[in-house]
Short mmCIF file of C-alpha atoms and ligand atoms in Angstrom, two decimals:
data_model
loop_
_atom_site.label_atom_id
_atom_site.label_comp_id
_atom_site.label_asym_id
_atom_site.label_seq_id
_atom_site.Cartn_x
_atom_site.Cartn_y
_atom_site.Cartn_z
CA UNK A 1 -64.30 -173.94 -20.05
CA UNK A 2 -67.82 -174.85 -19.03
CA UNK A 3 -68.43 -174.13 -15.07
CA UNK A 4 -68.71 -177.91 -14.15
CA UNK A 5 -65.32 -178.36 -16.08
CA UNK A 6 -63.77 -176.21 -13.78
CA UNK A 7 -65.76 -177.19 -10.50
CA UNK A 8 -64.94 -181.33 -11.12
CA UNK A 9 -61.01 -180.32 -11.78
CA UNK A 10 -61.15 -179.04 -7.65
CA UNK A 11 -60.08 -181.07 -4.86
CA UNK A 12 -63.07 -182.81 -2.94
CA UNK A 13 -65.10 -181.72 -0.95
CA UNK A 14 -65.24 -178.46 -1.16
CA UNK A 15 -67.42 -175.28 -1.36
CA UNK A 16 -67.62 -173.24 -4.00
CA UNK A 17 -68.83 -169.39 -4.06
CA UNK A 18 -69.53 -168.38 -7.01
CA UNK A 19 -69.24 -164.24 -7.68
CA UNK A 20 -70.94 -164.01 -10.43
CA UNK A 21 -74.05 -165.22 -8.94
CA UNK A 22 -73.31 -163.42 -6.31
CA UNK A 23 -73.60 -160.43 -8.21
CA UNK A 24 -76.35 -161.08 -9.70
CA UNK A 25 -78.05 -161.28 -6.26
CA UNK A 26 -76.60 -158.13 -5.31
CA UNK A 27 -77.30 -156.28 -8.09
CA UNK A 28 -81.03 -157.20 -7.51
CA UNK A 29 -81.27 -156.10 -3.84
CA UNK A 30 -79.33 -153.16 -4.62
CA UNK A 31 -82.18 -151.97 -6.81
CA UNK A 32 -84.47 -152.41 -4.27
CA UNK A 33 -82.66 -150.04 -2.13
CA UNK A 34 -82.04 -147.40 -4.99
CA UNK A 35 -85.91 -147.27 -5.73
CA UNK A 36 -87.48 -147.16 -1.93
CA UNK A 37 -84.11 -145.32 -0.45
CA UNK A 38 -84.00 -147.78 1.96
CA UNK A 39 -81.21 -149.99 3.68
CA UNK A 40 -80.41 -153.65 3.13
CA UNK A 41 -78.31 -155.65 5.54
CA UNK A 42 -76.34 -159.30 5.18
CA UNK A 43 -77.69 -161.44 7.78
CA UNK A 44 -74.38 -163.26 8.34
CA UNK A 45 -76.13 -166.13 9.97
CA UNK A 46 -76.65 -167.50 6.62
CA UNK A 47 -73.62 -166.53 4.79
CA UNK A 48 -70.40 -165.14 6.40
CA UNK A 49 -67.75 -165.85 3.90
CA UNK A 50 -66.00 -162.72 4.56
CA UNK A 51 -63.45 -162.86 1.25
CA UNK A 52 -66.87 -161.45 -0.26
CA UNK A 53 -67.78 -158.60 2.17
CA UNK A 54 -65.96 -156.35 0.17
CA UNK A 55 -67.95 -156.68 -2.82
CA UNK A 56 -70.92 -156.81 -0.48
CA UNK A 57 -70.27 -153.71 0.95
CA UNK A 58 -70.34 -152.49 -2.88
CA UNK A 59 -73.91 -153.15 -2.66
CA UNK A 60 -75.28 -153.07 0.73
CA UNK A 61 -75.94 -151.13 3.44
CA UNK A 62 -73.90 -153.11 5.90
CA UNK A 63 -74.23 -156.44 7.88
CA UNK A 64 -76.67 -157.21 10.66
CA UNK A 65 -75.20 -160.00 13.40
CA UNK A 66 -76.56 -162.52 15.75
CA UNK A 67 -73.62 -161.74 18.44
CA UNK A 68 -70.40 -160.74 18.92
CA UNK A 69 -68.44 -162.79 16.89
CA UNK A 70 -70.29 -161.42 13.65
CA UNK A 71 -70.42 -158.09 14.67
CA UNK A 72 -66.28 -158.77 15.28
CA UNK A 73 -65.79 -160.38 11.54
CA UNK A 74 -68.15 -157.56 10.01
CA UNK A 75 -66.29 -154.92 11.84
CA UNK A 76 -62.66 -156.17 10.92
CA UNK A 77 -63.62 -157.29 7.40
CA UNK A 78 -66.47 -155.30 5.87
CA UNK A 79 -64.87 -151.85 6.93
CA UNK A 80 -67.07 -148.61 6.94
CA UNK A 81 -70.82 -149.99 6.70
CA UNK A 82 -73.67 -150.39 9.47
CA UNK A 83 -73.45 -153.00 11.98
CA UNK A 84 -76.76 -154.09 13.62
CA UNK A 85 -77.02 -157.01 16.30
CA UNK A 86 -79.70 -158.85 17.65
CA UNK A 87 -79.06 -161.32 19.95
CA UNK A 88 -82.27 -162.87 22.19
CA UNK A 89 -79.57 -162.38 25.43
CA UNK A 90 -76.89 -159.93 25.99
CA UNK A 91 -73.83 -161.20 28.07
CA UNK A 92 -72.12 -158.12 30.18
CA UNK A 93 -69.02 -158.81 28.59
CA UNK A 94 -70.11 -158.67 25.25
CA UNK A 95 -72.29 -155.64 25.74
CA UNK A 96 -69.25 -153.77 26.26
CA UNK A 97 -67.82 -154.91 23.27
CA UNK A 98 -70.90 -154.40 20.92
CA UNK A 99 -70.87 -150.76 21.88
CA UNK A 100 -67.52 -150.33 20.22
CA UNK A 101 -68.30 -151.68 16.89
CA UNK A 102 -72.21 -151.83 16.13
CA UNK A 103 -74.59 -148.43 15.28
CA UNK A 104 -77.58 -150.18 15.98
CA UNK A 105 -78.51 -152.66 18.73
CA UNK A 106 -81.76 -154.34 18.95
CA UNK A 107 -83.08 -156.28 22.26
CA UNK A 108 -85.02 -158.99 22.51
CA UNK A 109 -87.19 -157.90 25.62
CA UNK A 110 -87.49 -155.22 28.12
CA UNK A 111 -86.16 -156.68 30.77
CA UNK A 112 -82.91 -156.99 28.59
CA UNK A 113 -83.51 -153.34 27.74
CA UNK A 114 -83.72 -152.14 31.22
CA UNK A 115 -80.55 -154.50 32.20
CA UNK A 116 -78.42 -152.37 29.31
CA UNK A 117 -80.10 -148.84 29.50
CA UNK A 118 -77.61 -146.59 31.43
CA UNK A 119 -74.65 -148.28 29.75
CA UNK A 120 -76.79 -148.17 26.57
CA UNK A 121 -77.75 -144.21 26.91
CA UNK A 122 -73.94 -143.18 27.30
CA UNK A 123 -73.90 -143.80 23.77
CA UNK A 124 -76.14 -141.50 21.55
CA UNK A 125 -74.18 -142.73 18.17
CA UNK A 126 -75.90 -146.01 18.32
CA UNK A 127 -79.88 -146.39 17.78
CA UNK A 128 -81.52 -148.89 20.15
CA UNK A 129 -84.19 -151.11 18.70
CA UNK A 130 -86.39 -153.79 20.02
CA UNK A 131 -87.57 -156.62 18.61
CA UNK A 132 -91.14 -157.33 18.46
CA UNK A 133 -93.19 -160.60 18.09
CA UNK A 134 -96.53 -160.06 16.22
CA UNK A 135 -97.72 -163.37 16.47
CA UNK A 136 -98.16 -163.96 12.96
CA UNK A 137 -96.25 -166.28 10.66
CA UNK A 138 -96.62 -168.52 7.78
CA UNK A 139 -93.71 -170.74 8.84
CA UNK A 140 -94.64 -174.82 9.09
CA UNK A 141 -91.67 -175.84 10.00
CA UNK A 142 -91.71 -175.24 13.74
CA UNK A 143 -88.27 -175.10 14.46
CA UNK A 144 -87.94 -171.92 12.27
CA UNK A 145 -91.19 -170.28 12.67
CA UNK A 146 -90.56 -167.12 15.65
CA UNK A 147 -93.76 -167.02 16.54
CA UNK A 148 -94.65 -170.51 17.37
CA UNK A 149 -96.60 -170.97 20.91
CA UNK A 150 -94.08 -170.02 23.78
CA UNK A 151 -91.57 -168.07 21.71
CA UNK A 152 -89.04 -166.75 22.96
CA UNK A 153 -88.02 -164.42 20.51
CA UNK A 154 -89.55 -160.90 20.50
CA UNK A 155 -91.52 -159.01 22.45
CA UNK A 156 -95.48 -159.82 22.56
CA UNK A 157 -98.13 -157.03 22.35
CA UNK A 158 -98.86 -158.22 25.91
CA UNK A 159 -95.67 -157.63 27.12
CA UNK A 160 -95.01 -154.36 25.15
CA UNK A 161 -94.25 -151.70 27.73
CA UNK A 162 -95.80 -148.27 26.27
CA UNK A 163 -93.92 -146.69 29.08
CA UNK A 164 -90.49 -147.91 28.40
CA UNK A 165 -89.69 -146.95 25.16
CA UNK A 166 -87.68 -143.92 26.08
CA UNK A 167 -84.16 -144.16 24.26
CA UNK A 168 -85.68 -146.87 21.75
CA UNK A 169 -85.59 -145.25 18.20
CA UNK A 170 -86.68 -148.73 16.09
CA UNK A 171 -88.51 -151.70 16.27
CA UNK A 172 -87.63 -155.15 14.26
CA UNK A 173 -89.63 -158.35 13.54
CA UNK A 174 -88.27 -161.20 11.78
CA UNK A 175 -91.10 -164.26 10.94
CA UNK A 176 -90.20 -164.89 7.92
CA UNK A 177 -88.54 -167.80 5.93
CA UNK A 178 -88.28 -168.09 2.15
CA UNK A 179 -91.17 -166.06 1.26
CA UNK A 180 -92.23 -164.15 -0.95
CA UNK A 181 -94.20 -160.38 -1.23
CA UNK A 182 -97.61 -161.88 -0.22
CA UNK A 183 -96.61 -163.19 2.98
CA UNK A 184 -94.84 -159.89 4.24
CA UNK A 185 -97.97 -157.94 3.43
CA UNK A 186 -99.83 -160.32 5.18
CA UNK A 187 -97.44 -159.75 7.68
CA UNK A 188 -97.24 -155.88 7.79
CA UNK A 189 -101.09 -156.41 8.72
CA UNK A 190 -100.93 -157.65 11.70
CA UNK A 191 -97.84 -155.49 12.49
CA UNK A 192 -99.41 -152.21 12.30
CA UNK A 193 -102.42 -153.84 13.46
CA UNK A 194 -101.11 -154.32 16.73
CA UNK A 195 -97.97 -152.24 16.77
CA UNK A 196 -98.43 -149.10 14.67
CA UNK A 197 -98.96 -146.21 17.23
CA UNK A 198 -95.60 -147.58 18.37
CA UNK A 199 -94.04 -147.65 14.93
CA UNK A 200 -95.25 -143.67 14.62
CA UNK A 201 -93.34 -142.89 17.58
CA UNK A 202 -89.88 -144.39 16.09
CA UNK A 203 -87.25 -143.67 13.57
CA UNK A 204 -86.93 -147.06 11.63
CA UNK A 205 -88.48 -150.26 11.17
CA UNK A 206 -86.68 -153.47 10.63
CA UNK A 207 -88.58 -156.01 8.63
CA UNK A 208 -86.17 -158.84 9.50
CA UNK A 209 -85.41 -161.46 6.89
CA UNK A 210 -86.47 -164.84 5.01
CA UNK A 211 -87.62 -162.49 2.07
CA UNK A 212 -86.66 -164.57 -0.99
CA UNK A 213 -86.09 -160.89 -2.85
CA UNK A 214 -83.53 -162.29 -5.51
CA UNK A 215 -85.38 -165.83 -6.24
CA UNK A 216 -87.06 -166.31 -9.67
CA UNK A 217 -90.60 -165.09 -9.76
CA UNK A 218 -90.31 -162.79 -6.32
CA UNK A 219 -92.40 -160.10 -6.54
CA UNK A 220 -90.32 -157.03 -6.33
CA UNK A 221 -92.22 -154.12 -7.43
CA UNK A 222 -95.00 -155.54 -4.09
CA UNK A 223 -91.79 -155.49 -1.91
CA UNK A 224 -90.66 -151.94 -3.23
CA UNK A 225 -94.49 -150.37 -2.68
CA UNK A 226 -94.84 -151.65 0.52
CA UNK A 227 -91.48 -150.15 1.85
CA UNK A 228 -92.21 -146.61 0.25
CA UNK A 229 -95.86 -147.47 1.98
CA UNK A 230 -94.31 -147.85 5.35
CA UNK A 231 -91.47 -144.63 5.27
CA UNK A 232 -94.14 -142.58 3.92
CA UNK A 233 -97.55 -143.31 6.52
CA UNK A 234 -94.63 -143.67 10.01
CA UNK A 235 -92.12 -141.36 8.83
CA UNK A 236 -89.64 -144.44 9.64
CA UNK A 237 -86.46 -145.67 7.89
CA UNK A 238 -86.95 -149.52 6.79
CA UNK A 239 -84.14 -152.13 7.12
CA UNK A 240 -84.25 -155.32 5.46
CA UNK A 241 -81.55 -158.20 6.19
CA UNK A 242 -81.92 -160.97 4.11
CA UNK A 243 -79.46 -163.55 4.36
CA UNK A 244 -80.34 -166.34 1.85
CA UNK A 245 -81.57 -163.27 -0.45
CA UNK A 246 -77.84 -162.28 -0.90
CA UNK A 247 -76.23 -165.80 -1.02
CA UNK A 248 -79.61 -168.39 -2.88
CA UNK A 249 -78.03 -170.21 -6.05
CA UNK A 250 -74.37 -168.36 -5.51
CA UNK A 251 -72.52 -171.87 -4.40
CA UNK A 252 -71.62 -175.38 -4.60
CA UNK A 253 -70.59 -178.24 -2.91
CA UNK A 254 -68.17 -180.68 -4.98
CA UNK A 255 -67.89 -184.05 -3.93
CA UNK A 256 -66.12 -187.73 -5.32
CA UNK A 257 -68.00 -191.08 -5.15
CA UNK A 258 -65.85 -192.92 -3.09
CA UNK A 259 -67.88 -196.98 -3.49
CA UNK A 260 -70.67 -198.17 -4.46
CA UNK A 261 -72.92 -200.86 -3.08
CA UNK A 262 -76.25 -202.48 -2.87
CA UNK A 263 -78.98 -203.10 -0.64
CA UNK A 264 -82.28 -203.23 -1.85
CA UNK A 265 -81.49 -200.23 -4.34
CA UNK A 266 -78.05 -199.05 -5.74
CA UNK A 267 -76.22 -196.83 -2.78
CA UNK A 268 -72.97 -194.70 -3.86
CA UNK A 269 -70.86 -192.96 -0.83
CA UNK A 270 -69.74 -189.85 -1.41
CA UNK A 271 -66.89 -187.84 0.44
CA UNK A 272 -69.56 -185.47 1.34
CA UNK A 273 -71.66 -185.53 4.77
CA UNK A 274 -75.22 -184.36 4.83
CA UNK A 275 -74.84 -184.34 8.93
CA UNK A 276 -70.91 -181.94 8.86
CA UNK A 277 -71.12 -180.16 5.38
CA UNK A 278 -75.06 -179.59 4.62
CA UNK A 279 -76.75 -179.98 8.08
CA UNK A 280 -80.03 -178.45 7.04
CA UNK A 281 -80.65 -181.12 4.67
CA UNK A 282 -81.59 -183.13 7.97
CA UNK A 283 -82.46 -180.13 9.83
CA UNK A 284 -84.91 -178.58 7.11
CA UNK A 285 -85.15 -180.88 5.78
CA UNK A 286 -84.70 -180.85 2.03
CA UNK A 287 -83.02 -182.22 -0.81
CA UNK A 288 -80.31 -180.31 -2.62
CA UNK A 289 -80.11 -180.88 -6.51
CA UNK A 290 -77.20 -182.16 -8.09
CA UNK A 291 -76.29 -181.08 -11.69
CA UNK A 292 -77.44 -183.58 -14.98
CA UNK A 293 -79.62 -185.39 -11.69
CA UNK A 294 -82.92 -186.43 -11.69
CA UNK A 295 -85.74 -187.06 -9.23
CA UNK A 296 -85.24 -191.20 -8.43
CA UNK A 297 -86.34 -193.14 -11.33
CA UNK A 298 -86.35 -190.18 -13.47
CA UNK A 299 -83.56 -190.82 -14.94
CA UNK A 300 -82.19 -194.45 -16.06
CA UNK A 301 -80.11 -195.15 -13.29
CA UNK A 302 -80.91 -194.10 -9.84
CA UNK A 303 -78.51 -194.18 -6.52
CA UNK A 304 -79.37 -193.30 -2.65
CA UNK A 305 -76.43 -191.10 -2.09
CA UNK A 306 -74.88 -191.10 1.53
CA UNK A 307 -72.01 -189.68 3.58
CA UNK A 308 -68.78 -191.25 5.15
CA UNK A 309 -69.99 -191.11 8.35
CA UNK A 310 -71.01 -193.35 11.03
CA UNK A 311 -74.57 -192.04 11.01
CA UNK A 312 -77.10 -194.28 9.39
CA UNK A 313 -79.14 -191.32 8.75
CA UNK A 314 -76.34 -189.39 6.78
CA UNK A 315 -78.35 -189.53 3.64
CA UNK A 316 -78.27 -187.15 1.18
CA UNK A 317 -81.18 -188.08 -0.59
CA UNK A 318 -81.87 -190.56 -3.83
CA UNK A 319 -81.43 -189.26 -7.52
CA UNK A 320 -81.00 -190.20 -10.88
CA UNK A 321 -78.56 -190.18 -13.85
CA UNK A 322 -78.62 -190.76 -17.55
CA UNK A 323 -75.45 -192.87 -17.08
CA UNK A 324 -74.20 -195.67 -14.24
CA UNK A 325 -72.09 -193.60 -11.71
CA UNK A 326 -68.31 -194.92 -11.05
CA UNK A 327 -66.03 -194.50 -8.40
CA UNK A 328 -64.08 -191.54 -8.89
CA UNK A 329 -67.25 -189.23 -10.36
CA UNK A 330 -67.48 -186.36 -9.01
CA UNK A 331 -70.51 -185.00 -8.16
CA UNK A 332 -71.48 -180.68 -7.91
CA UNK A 333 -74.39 -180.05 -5.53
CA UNK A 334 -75.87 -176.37 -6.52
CA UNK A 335 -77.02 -173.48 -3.82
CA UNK A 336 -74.50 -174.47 -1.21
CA UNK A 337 -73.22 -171.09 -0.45
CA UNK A 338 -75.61 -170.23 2.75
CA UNK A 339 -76.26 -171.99 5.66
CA UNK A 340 -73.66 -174.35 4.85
CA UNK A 341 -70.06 -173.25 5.46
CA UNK A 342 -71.77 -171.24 8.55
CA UNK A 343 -73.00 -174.60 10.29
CA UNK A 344 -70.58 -177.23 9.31
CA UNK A 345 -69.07 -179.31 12.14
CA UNK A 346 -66.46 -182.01 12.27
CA UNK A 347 -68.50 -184.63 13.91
CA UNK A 348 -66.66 -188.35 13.33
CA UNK A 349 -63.27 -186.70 12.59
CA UNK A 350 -65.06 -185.53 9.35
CA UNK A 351 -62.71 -182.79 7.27
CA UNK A 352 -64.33 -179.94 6.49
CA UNK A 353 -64.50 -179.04 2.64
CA UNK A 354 -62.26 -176.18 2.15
CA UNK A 355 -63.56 -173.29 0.59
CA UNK A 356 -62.73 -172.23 -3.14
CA UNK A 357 -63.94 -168.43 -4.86
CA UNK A 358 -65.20 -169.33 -8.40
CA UNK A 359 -64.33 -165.23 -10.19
CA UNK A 360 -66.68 -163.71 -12.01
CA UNK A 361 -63.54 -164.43 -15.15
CA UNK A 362 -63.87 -168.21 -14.97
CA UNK A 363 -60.55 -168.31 -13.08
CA UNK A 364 -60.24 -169.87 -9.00
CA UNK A 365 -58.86 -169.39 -6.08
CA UNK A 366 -58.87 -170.92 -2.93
CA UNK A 367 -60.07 -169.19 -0.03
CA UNK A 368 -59.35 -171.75 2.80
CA UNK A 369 -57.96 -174.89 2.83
CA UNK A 370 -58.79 -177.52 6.41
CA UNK A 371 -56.96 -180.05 7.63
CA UNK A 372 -56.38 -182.21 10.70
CA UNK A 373 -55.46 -179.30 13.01
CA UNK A 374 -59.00 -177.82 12.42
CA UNK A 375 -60.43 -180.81 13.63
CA UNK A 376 -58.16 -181.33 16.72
CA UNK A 377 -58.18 -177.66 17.68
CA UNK A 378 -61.86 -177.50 18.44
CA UNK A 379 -61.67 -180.44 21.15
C1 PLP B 401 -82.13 -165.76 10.23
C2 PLP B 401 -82.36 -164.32 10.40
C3 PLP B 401 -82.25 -163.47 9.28
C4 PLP B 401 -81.95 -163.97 7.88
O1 PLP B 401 -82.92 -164.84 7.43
P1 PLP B 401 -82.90 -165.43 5.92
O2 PLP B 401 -84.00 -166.43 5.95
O3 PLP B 401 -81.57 -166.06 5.72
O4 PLP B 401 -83.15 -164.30 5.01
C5 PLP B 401 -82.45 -162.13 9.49
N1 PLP B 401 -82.75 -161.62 10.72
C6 PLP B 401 -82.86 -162.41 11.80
C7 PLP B 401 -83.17 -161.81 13.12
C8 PLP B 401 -82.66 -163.78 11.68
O5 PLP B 401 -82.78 -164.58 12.76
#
């Protein structure tokens, strides 16, 4: 059966991971760390569908988390790998727990540092690390770009505290966002411009993530020189921890068109939300592709697609197809495995699309299936 055969013949919405691809991303990044002996990390922010870590773990180096509750679901569910955290704040409470379950801990200032030390230094199996903000980026989009004017996150040169860094064995930036090779050499530059006598003194460097490693046309072999670079002129480790590197292209999102109406242009509501079950398609924003669409007008017959929510601004975007759409369609929206199932919400009493595993044999199973209590729980 053809992959959209079996995607349309699932109840709707739901999200679809889909192993093979996952695979193939894996298999890609795990190159990476055969040739440059370096370790790669899941960024669970982006993609924390843990029925996978397993077969992660088959390929990675471990998980890196943004708190406690990812450090918790890599600890329980991804079993013997590394566990890094950054968080920009530590609560006390949590501190305590993060020593029990991660082997590397990275802070987001030195006041934050000093706060944790003595707890921090009873514990020579885990690596400190701080995080660093170079003040270079190639983000536009301000609301993901670190090192936008009054940052909070990392530590400027101004603020670096020579003096401090006894018990710190790393340092980690992360100002990158779905880029390639180019922009983390341009990167690097200003790093070690600014940082490098500091980098000499430590035992690993974490280049953060947003490198688009597994995406068509990425240039690997720059990625792999410039890691071997770095190991060999510091004598440092390098981490990576790519989130949307492991999960790009490895998911869907299949919805049903529940009406269609007019107004100005033909409009078909689907039983998918752009605000609860693809929120960066507002927040990025961007427009996710839809499989046999077209750009509007492209095709013969083109639709503004929008969700069953109150919000007027739950729009999806417009698109084309070769034939008029009916009620009932259903519709498979592609590279909906990160950032999705990770920052759904159930705003208007929306369900949340249960999660199905499309195996690498064709066959599926569901992973999680919402209902009502999900929604009521949470309030
Ligand atoms: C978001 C984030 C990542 C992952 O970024 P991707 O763009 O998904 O690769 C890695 N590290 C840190 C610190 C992050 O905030």
């Amino acid at each position: 059966m053809r992959k959209e055969e079996i995607l349309e013949k699932l109840p709707t919405p739901c999200y679809v991971v889909d192993e093979a691809a996952l695979i193939h991303n894996l298999e890609i990044l795990k190159s990476v760390r055969e040739k440059t002996d370096c370790h790669i990390l899941l960024a669970q922010k982006a993609y924390s569908c843990y029925r996978t870590y397993p077969l992660i773990a088959q390929y990675l180096s471990g998980t890196t988390a943004s708190g406690l509750f990812e450090a918790k679901l890599a600890h329980e569910e991804m079993g013997n790998r590394q566990i890094h955290v950054f968080s920009p704040a530590y609560k006390d409470a949590d501190f305590d727990e993060l020593l029990k379950i991660c082997d590397h801990i990275v802070f987001n200032s030195f006041s934050q540092w000093r706060h944790f030390r003595e707890k921090a230094l009873a514990h020579p199996e885990i690596q400190f690390g701080l995080r660093i903000n170079p003040g270079y980026s190639e983000i536009e989009t301000k609301i993901y770009d670190p090192c936008a004017e009054n940052s909070r996150l990392g530590i400027t040169l101004e603020n670096f505290m020579e003096n401090e860094l006894d018990g710190i064995s790393g340092l980690h930036f992360h100002t990158m966002c779905e880029q390639g090779a180019d922009t983390l050499e341009r990167t690097l530059e200003v790093v070690e411009k600014k940082f490098g006598k500091y980098i000499r003194k430590m035992k690993w460097l974490n280049f953060g993530g947003g490198h688009h490693i597994s995406k068509d046309g990425y240039d690997t072999e720059k990625l792999i020189g410039m890691v071997r670079r770095i190991k060999e002129e510091y004598g440092v480790q390098v981490y990576i921890e790519p989130g949307e590197a492991v999960a790009i292209n490895a998911g869907f999102l299949v919805t049903t068109v529940l009406d269609l109406t007019e107004n100005g242009m033909e409009l078909a509501i689907v039983d998918t939300s752009a605000a609860c079950h693809m929120p960066d398609v507002l927040e990025m924003p961007y427009r996710p592709f839809i499989l046999g669409s077209g750009e509007a007008g492209e095709k013969k017959y083109t639709y503004r697609l929008g969700g069953p929510t109150c919000l007027a601004g739950d729009i999806i975007g417009d698109y084309s197809f070769d034939e008029p759409l009916s009620v009932g369609d259903k519709l498979i929206f592609t590279d909906m495995a990160m950032y999705s199932m990770v920052k759904n919400n159930t705003f208007n009493g929306m369900p949340l699309p249960d999660i199905y595993l499309l195996k690498a044999d064709g066959t599926t199973d569901l992973i999680k299936k919402f209902g009502y209590e999900d929604f009521k729980s949470r309030l």
